[in-house]
Short mmCIF file of N, CA and C in Angstrom, two decimals:
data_model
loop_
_atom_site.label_atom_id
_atom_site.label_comp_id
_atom_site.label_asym_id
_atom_site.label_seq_id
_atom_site.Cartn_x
_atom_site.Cartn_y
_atom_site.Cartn_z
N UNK K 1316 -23.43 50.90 -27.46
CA UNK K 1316 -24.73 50.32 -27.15
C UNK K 1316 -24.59 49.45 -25.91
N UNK K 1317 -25.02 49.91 -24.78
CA UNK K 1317 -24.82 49.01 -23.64
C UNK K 1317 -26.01 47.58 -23.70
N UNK K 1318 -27.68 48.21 -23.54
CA UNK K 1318 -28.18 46.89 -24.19
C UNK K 1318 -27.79 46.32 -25.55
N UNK K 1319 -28.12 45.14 -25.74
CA UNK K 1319 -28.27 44.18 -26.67
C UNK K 1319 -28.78 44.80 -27.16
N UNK K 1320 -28.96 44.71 -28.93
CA UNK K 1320 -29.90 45.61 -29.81
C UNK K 1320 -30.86 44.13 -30.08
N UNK K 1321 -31.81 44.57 -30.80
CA UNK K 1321 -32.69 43.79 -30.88
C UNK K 1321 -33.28 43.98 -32.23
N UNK K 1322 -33.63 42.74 -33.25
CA UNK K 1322 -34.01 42.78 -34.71
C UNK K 1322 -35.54 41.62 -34.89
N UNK K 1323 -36.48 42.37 -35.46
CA UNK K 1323 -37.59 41.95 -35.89
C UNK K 1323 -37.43 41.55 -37.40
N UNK K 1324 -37.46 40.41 -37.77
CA UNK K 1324 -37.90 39.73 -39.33
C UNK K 1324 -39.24 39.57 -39.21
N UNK K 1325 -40.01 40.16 -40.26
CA UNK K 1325 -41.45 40.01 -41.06
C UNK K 1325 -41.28 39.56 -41.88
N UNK K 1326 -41.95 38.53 -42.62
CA UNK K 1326 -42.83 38.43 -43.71
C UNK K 1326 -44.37 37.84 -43.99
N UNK K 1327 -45.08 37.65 -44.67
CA UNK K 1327 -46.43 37.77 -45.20
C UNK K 1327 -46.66 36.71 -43.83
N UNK K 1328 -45.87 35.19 -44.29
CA UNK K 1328 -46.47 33.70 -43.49
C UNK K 1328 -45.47 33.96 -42.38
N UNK K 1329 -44.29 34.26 -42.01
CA UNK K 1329 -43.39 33.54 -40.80
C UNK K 1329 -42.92 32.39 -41.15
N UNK K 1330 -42.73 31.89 -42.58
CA UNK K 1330 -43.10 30.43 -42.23
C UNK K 1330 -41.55 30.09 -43.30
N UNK K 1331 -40.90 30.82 -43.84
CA UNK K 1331 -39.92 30.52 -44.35
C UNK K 1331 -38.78 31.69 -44.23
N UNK K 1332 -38.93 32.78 -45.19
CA UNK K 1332 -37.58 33.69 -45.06
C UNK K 1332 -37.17 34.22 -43.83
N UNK K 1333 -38.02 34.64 -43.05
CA UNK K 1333 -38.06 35.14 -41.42
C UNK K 1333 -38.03 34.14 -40.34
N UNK K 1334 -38.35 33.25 -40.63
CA UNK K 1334 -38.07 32.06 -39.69
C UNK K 1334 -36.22 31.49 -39.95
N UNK K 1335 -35.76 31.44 -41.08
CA UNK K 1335 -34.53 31.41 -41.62
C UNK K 1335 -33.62 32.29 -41.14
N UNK K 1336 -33.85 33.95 -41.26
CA UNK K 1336 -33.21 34.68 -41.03
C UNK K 1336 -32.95 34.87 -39.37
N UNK K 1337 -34.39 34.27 -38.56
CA UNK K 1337 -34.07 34.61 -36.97
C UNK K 1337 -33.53 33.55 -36.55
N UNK K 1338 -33.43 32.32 -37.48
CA UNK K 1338 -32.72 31.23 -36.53
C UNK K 1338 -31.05 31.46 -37.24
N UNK K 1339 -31.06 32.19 -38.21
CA UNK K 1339 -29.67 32.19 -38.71
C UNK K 1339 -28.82 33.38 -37.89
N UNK K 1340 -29.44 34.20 -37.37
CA UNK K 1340 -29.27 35.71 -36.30
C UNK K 1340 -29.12 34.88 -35.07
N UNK K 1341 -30.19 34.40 -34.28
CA UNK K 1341 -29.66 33.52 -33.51
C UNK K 1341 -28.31 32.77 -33.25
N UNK K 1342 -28.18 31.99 -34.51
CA UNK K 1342 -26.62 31.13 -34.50
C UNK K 1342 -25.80 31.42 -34.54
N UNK K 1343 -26.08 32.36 -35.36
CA UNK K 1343 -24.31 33.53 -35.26
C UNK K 1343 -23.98 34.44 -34.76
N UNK K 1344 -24.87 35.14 -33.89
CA UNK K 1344 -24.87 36.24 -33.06
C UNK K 1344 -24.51 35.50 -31.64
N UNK K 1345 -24.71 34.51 -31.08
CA UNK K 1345 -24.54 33.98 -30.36
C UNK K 1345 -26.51 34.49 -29.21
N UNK K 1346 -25.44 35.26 -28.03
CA UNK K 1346 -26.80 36.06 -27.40
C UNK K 1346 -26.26 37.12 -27.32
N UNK K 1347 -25.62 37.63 -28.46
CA UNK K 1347 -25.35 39.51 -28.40
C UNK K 1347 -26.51 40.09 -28.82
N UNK K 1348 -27.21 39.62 -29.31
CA UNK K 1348 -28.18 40.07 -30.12
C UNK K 1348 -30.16 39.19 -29.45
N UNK K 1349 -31.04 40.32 -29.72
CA UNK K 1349 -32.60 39.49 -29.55
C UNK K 1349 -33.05 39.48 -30.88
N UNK K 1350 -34.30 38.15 -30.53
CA UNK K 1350 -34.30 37.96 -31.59
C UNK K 1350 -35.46 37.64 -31.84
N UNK K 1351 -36.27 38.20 -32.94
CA UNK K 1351 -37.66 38.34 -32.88
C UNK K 1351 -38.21 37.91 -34.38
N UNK K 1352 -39.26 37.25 -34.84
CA UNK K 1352 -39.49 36.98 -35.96
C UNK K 1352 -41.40 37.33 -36.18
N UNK K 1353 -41.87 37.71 -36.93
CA UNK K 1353 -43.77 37.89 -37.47
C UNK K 1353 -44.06 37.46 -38.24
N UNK K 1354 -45.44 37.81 -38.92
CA UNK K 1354 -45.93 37.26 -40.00
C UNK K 1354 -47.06 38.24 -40.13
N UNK K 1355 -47.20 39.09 -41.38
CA UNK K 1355 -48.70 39.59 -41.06
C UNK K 1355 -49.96 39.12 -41.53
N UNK K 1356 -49.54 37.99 -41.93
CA UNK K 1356 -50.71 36.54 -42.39
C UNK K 1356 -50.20 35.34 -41.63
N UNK K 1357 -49.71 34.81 -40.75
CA UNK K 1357 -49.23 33.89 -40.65
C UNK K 1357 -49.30 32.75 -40.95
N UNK K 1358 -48.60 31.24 -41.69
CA UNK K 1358 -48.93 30.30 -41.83
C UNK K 1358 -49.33 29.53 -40.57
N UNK K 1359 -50.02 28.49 -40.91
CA UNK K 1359 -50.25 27.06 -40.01
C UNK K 1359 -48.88 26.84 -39.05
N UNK K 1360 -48.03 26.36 -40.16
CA UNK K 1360 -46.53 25.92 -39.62
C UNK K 1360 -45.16 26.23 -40.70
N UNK K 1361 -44.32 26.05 -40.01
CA UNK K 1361 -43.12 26.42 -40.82
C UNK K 1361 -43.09 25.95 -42.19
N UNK K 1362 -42.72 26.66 -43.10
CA UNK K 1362 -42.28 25.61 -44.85
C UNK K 1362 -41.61 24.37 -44.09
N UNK K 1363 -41.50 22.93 -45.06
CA UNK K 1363 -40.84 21.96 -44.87
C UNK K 1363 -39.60 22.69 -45.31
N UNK K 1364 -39.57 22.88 -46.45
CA UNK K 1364 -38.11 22.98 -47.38
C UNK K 1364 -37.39 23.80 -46.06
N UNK K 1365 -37.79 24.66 -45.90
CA UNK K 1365 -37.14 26.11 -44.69
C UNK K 1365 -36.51 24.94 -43.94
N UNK K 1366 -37.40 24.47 -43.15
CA UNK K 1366 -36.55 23.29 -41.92
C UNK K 1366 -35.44 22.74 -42.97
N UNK K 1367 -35.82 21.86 -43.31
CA UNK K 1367 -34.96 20.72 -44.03
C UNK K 1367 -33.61 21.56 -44.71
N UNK K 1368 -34.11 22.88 -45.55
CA UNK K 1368 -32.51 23.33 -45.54
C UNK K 1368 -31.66 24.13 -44.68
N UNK K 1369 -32.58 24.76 -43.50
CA UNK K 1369 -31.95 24.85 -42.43
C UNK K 1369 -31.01 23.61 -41.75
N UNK K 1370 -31.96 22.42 -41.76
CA UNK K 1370 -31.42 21.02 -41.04
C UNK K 1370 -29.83 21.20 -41.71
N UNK K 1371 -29.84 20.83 -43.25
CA UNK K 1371 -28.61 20.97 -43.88
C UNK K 1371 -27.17 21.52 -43.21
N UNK K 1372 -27.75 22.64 -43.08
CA UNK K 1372 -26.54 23.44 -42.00
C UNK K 1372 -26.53 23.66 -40.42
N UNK K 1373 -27.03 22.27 -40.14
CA UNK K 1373 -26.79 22.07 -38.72
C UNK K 1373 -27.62 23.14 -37.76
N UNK K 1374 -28.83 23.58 -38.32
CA UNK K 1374 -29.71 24.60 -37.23
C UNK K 1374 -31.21 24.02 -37.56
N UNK K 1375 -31.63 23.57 -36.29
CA UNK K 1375 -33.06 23.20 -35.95
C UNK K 1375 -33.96 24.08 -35.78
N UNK K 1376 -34.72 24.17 -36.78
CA UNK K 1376 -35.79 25.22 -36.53
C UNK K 1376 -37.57 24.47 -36.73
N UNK K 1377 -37.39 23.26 -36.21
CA UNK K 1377 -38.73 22.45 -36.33
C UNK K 1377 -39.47 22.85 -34.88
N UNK K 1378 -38.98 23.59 -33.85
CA UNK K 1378 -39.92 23.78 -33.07
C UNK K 1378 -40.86 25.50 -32.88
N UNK K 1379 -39.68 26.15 -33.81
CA UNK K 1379 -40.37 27.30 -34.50
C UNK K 1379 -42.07 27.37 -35.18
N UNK K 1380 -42.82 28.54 -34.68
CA UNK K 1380 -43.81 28.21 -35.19
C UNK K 1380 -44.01 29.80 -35.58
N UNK K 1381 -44.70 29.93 -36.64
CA UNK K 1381 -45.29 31.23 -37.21
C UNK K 1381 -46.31 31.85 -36.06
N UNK K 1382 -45.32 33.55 -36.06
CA UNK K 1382 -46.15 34.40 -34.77
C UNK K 1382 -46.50 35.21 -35.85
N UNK K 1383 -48.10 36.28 -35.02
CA UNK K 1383 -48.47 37.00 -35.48
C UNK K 1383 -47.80 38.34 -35.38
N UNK K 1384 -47.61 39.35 -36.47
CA UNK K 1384 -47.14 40.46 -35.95
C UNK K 1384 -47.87 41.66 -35.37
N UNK K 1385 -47.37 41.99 -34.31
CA UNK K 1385 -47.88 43.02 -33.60
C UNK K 1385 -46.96 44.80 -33.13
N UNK K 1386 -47.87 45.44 -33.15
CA UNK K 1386 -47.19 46.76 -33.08
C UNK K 1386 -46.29 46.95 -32.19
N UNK K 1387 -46.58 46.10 -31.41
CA UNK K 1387 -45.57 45.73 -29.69
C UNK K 1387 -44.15 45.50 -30.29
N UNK K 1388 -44.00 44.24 -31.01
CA UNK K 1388 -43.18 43.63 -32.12
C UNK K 1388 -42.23 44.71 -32.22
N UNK K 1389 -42.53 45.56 -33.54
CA UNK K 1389 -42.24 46.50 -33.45
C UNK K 1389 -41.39 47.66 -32.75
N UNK K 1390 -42.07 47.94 -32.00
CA UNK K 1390 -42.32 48.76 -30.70
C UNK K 1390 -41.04 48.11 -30.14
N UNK K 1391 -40.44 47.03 -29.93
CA UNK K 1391 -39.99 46.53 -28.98
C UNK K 1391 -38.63 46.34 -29.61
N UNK K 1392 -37.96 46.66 -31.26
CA UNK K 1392 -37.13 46.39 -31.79
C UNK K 1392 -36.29 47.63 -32.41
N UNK K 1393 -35.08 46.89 -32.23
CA UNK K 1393 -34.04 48.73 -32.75
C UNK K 1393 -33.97 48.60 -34.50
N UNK K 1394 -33.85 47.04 -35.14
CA UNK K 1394 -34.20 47.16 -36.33
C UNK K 1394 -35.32 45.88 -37.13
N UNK K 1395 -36.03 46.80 -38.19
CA UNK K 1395 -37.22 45.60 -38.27
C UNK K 1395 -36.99 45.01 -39.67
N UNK K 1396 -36.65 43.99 -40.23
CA UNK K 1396 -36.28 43.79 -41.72
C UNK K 1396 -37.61 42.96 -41.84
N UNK K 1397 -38.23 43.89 -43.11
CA UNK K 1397 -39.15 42.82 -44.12
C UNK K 1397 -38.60 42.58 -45.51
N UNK K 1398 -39.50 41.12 -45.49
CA UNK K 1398 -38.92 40.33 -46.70
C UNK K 1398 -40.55 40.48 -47.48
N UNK K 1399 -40.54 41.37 -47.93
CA UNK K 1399 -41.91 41.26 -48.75
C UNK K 1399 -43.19 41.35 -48.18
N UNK K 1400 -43.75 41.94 -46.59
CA UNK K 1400 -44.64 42.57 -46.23
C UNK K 1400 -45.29 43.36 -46.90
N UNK K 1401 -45.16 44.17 -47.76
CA UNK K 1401 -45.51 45.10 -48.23
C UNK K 1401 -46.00 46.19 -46.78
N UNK K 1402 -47.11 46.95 -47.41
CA UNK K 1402 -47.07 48.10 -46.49
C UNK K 1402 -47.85 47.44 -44.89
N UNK K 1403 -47.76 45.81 -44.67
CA UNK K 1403 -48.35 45.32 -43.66
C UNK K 1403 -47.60 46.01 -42.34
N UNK K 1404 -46.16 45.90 -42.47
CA UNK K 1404 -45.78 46.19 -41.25
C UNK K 1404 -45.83 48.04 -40.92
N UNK K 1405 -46.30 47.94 -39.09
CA UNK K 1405 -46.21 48.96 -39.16
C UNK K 1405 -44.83 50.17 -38.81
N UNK K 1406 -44.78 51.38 -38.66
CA UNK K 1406 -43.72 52.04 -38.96
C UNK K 1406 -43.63 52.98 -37.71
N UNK K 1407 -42.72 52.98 -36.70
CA UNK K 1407 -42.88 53.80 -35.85
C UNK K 1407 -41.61 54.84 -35.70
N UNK K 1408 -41.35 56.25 -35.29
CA UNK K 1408 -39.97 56.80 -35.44
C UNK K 1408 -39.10 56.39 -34.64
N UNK K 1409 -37.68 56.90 -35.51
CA UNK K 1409 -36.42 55.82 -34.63
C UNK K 1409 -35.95 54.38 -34.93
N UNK K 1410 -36.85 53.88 -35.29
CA UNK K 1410 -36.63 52.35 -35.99
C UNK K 1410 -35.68 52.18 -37.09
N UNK K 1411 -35.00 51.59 -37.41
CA UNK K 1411 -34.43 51.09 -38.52
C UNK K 1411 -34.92 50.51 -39.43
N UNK K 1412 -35.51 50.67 -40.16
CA UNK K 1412 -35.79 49.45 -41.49
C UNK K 1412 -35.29 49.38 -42.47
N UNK K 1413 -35.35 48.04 -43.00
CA UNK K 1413 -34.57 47.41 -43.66
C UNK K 1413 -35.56 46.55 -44.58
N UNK K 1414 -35.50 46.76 -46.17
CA UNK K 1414 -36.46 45.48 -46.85
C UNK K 1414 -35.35 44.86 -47.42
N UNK K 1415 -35.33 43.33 -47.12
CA UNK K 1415 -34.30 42.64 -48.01
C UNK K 1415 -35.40 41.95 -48.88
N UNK K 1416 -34.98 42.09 -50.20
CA UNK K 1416 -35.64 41.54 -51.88
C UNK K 1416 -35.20 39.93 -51.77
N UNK K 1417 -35.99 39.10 -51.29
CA UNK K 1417 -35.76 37.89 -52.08
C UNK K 1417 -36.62 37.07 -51.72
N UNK K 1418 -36.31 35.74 -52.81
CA UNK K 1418 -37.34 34.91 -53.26
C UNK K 1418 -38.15 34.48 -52.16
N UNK K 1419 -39.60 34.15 -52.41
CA UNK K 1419 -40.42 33.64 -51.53
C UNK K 1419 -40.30 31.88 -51.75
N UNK K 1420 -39.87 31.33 -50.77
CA UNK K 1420 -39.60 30.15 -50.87
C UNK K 1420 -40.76 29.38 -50.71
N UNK K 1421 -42.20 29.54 -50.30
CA UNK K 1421 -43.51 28.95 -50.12
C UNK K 1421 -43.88 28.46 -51.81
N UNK K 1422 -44.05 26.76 -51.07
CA UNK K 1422 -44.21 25.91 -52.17
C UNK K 1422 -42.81 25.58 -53.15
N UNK K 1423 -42.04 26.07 -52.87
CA UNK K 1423 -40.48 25.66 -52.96
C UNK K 1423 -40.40 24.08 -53.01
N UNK K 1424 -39.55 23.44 -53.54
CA UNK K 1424 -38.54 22.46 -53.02
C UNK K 1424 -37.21 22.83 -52.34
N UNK K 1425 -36.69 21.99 -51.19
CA UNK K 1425 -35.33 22.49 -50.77
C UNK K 1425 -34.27 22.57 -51.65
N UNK K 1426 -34.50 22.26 -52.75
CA UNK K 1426 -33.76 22.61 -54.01
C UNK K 1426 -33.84 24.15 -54.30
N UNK K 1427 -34.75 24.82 -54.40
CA UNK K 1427 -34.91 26.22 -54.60
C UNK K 1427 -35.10 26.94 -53.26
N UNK K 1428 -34.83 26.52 -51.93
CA UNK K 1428 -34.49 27.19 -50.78
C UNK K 1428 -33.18 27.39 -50.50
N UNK K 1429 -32.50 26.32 -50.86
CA UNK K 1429 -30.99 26.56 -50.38
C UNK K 1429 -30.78 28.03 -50.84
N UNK K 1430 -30.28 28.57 -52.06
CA UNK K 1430 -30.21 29.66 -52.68
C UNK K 1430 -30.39 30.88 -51.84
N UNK K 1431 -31.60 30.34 -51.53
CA UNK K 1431 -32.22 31.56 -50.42
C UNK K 1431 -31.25 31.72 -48.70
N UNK K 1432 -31.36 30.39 -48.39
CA UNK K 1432 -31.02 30.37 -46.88
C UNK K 1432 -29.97 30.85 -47.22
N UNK K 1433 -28.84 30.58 -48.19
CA UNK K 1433 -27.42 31.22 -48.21
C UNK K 1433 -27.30 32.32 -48.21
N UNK K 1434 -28.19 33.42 -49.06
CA UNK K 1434 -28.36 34.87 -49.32
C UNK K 1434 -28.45 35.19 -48.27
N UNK K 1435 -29.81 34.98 -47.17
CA UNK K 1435 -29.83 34.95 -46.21
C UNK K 1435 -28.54 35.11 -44.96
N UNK K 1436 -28.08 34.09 -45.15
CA UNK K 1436 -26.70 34.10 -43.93
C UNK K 1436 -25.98 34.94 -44.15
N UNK K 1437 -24.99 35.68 -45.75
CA UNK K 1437 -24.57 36.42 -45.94
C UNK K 1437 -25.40 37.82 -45.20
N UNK K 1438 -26.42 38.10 -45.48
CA UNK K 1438 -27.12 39.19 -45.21
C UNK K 1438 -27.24 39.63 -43.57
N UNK K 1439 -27.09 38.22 -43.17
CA UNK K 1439 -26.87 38.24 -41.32
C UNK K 1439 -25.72 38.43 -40.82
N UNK K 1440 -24.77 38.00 -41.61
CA UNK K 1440 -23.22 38.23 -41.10
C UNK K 1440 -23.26 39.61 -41.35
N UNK K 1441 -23.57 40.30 -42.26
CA UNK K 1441 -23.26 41.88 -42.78
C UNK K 1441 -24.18 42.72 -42.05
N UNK K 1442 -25.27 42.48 -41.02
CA UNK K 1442 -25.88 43.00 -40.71
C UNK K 1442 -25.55 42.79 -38.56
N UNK K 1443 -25.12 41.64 -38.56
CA UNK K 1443 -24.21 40.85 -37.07
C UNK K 1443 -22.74 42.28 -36.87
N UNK K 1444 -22.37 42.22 -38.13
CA UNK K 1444 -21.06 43.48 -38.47
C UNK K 1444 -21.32 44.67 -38.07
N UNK K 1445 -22.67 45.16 -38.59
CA UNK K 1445 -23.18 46.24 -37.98
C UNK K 1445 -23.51 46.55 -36.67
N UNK K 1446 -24.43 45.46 -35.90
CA UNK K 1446 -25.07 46.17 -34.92
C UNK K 1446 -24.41 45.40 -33.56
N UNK K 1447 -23.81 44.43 -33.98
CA UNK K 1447 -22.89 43.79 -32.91
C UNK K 1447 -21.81 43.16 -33.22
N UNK K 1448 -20.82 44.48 -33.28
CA UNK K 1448 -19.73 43.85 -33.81
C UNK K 1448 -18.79 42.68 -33.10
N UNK K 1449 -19.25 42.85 -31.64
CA UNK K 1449 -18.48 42.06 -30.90
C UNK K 1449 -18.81 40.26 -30.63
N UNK K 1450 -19.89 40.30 -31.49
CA UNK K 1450 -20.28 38.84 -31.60
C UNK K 1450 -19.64 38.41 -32.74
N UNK K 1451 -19.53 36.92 -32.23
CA UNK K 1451 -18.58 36.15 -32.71
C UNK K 1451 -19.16 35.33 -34.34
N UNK K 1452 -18.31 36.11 -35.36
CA UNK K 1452 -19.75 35.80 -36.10
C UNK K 1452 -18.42 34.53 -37.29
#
């Protein structure tokens, strides 16, 4: 792969699992990797808990804000992981997709996010393995 590959996270708001997962792709990918995040409802603003247990592990994601998703989005990514979109996102050939199953952290305490953000990181390192192996993960 001479370009950078490039990964889209969806879910319903933007506002917790996909905001998690692109700032956790971000950190550990270094810039081997782009990095794209949607929502096909989007919230107002990020979950608190999301920040705050992001904060935990040393990654700032308070200036993150929930984007809308668009076919461009899409269009513009080699793989697209939803976390519970259902049939919102759309599907174009050639794409990769990927649904990862887990909890919706909206209305959470950072007590019942951690759980998540960790699943999460595992799921980025194993997926960092795949499409760029040469980042430093």
């Amino acid at each position: 792969m001479s370009e950078k590959p490039s990964v889209l996270f969806v879910c319903v708001h933007n506002a917790g699992r996909s905001q998690m997962a692109a700032a956790w792709l971000t950190h550990l990918a270094d810039d081997h990797v782009e990095v794209r995040s949607a929502g096909s409802a989007p919230a107002d603003r990020v979950n608190p808990a999301a920040v705050e247990a992001m904060r935990e592990v040393g990654i700032d994601i308070t200036a993150e804000s929930p984007k809308v998703l668009t076919p461009e989005a899409v269009q513009a990514s080699d793989v697209c992981i939803t976390m519970g979109c259902g049939d919102a996102c759309p599907v174009f050939p050639g794409k990769r997709y990927l649904d990862w199953k887990l909890d919706d952290p909206a209305g959470q305490g950072v007590e019942a996010v951690r759980p998540i953000r960790d699943e999460i990181k595992t799921r980025i390192e194993k997926l960092i393995a795949e499409i760029a192996p040469d980042a430093s993960v």
